[in-house]
C-alpha cells in the first residue's frame, strides 16, 4: 500500500516513517482493496506529555476511512490508530459481504400447479 507521511512543523525520523509503513501494511490482511493512505504527524501545544497526534486517512473503493489519535508517543498513537482502522475495515468488509450475499442468494419460488 502506498502511504504518504507528512510531518507538520517538524522532521520525522526515518525509523518512525518505516514503523508507520510496516503497521499500515498489515491492514492489507484485513481488506485487500486498500488504494492508498495519508498520515499526518503533528505536535500539539498541550502542557501534558500526550501531545503527539497521528491522523490516518485510508482510501478504499467508494469510501475513505479516517482515524485520529493523540498519545505520548507517535508509535503508541499509530498502534491504536491502526487497531481502530482494522476494526473499521473489518466492519466495511462484513457490510460488503452481507450486501453482496443478499444479491447472490437464490430466490426460492413456490412451484406452480
C-alpha positions as MATLAB code, in Angstrom:
seq = 'XXXXXXXXXXXXXXXXXXXXXXXXXXXXXXXXXXXXXXXXXXXXXXXXXXXXXXXXXXXXXXXXXXXXXXXXXXXXXXXXXXXXXXXXXXXXXXXXXXXXXXXXXXXXXXXXX';
ca = [
       0.000    0.000    0.000;
       1.287    3.451   -0.892;
       1.434    5.724    2.130;
       2.265    9.425    2.213;
       3.596   10.610    5.581;
       3.589   14.319    6.328;
       5.082   15.717    9.493;
       3.788   19.174   10.258;
       6.302   21.711   11.594;
       8.987   19.104   12.356;
      11.053   16.495   10.524;
      10.062   12.888   11.144;
      12.810   10.326   11.691;
      13.150    7.607    9.038;
      12.660    4.965   11.768;
       9.262    6.461   12.597;
       8.225    6.545    8.941;
       9.311    2.898    8.492;
       7.397    1.925   11.654;
       4.231    3.585   10.339;
       4.631    1.929    6.924;
       5.053   -1.537    8.494;
       1.987   -1.071   10.688;
      -0.211    0.138    7.832;
       0.979   -2.646    5.532;
      -0.660   -5.088    7.956;
      -4.066   -3.596    7.099;
      -3.891   -5.369    3.726;
      -4.551   -8.627    5.575;
      -7.985   -7.328    6.661;
      -9.066   -5.805    3.346;
      -7.042   -6.208    0.186;
      -8.671   -3.363   -1.778;
      -6.944   -0.515    0.075;
      -5.838    2.036   -2.536;
      -3.538    4.341   -0.579;
      -3.318    6.410    2.554;
      -2.188    9.670    4.092;
      -0.610   10.033    7.523;
      -0.270   13.374    9.264;
       2.008   13.727   12.284;
       1.614   16.790   14.492;
       2.837   18.040   17.834;
       0.127   19.615   19.965;
       0.912   22.550   22.201;
      -0.673   20.794   25.159;
       1.046   21.053   28.515;
       0.840   17.333   29.260;
       3.003   14.581   27.740;
       0.280   13.293   25.417;
       0.992   15.846   22.726;
       1.733   13.586   19.724;
      -1.119   13.451   17.193;
      -1.396   10.897   14.401;
      -4.136   11.269   11.780;
      -4.556    8.498    9.202;
      -6.833    8.563    6.166;
      -7.166    5.350    4.139;
      -8.751    5.340    0.680;
     -10.774    2.282   -0.284;
     -13.131    1.943   -3.244;
     -16.178    4.109   -2.618;
     -15.147    5.300    0.827;
     -12.453    6.970    2.929;
     -11.694    5.803    6.462;
     -10.253    8.263    8.974;
      -8.857    7.979   12.476;
      -7.133   10.449   14.803;
      -5.214    9.525   17.951;
      -3.318   11.602   20.500;
      -0.824    9.885   22.815;
       2.577   10.302   24.480;
       4.492    8.845   21.524;
       3.860    8.660   17.806;
       4.372    4.895   17.935;
       1.689    4.432   20.580;
      -0.731    6.677   18.687;
      -0.007    4.768   15.465;
      -0.640    1.386   17.139;
      -4.021    2.481   18.458;
      -4.971    4.186   15.193;
      -4.130    1.070   13.175;
      -6.220   -1.083   15.533;
      -9.133    1.293   15.011;
      -8.673    1.209   11.235;
      -8.566   -2.589   11.318;
     -11.947   -2.607   13.071;
     -13.349   -0.176   10.508;
     -12.029   -2.302    7.635;
     -13.493   -5.494    9.124;
     -16.849   -3.775    9.570;
     -16.757   -2.454    5.999;
     -15.825   -5.893    4.652;
     -18.699   -7.530    6.560;
     -21.074   -4.900    5.239;
     -19.948   -5.663    1.682;
     -20.405   -9.396    2.282;
     -23.956   -9.008    3.582;
     -24.981   -6.729    0.729;
     -23.468   -8.931   -1.951;
     -24.676  -12.091   -0.188;
     -28.302  -10.990   -0.429;
     -27.988  -10.298   -4.131;
     -26.267  -13.614   -4.844;
     -28.556  -15.845   -2.825;
     -31.006  -17.851   -4.912;
     -34.609  -16.837   -4.696;
     -36.957  -19.676   -3.890;
     -40.176  -19.624   -5.819;
     -43.229  -21.618   -4.933;
     -43.999  -24.289   -7.501;
     -46.959  -23.600   -9.763;
     -49.555  -26.367  -10.178;
];
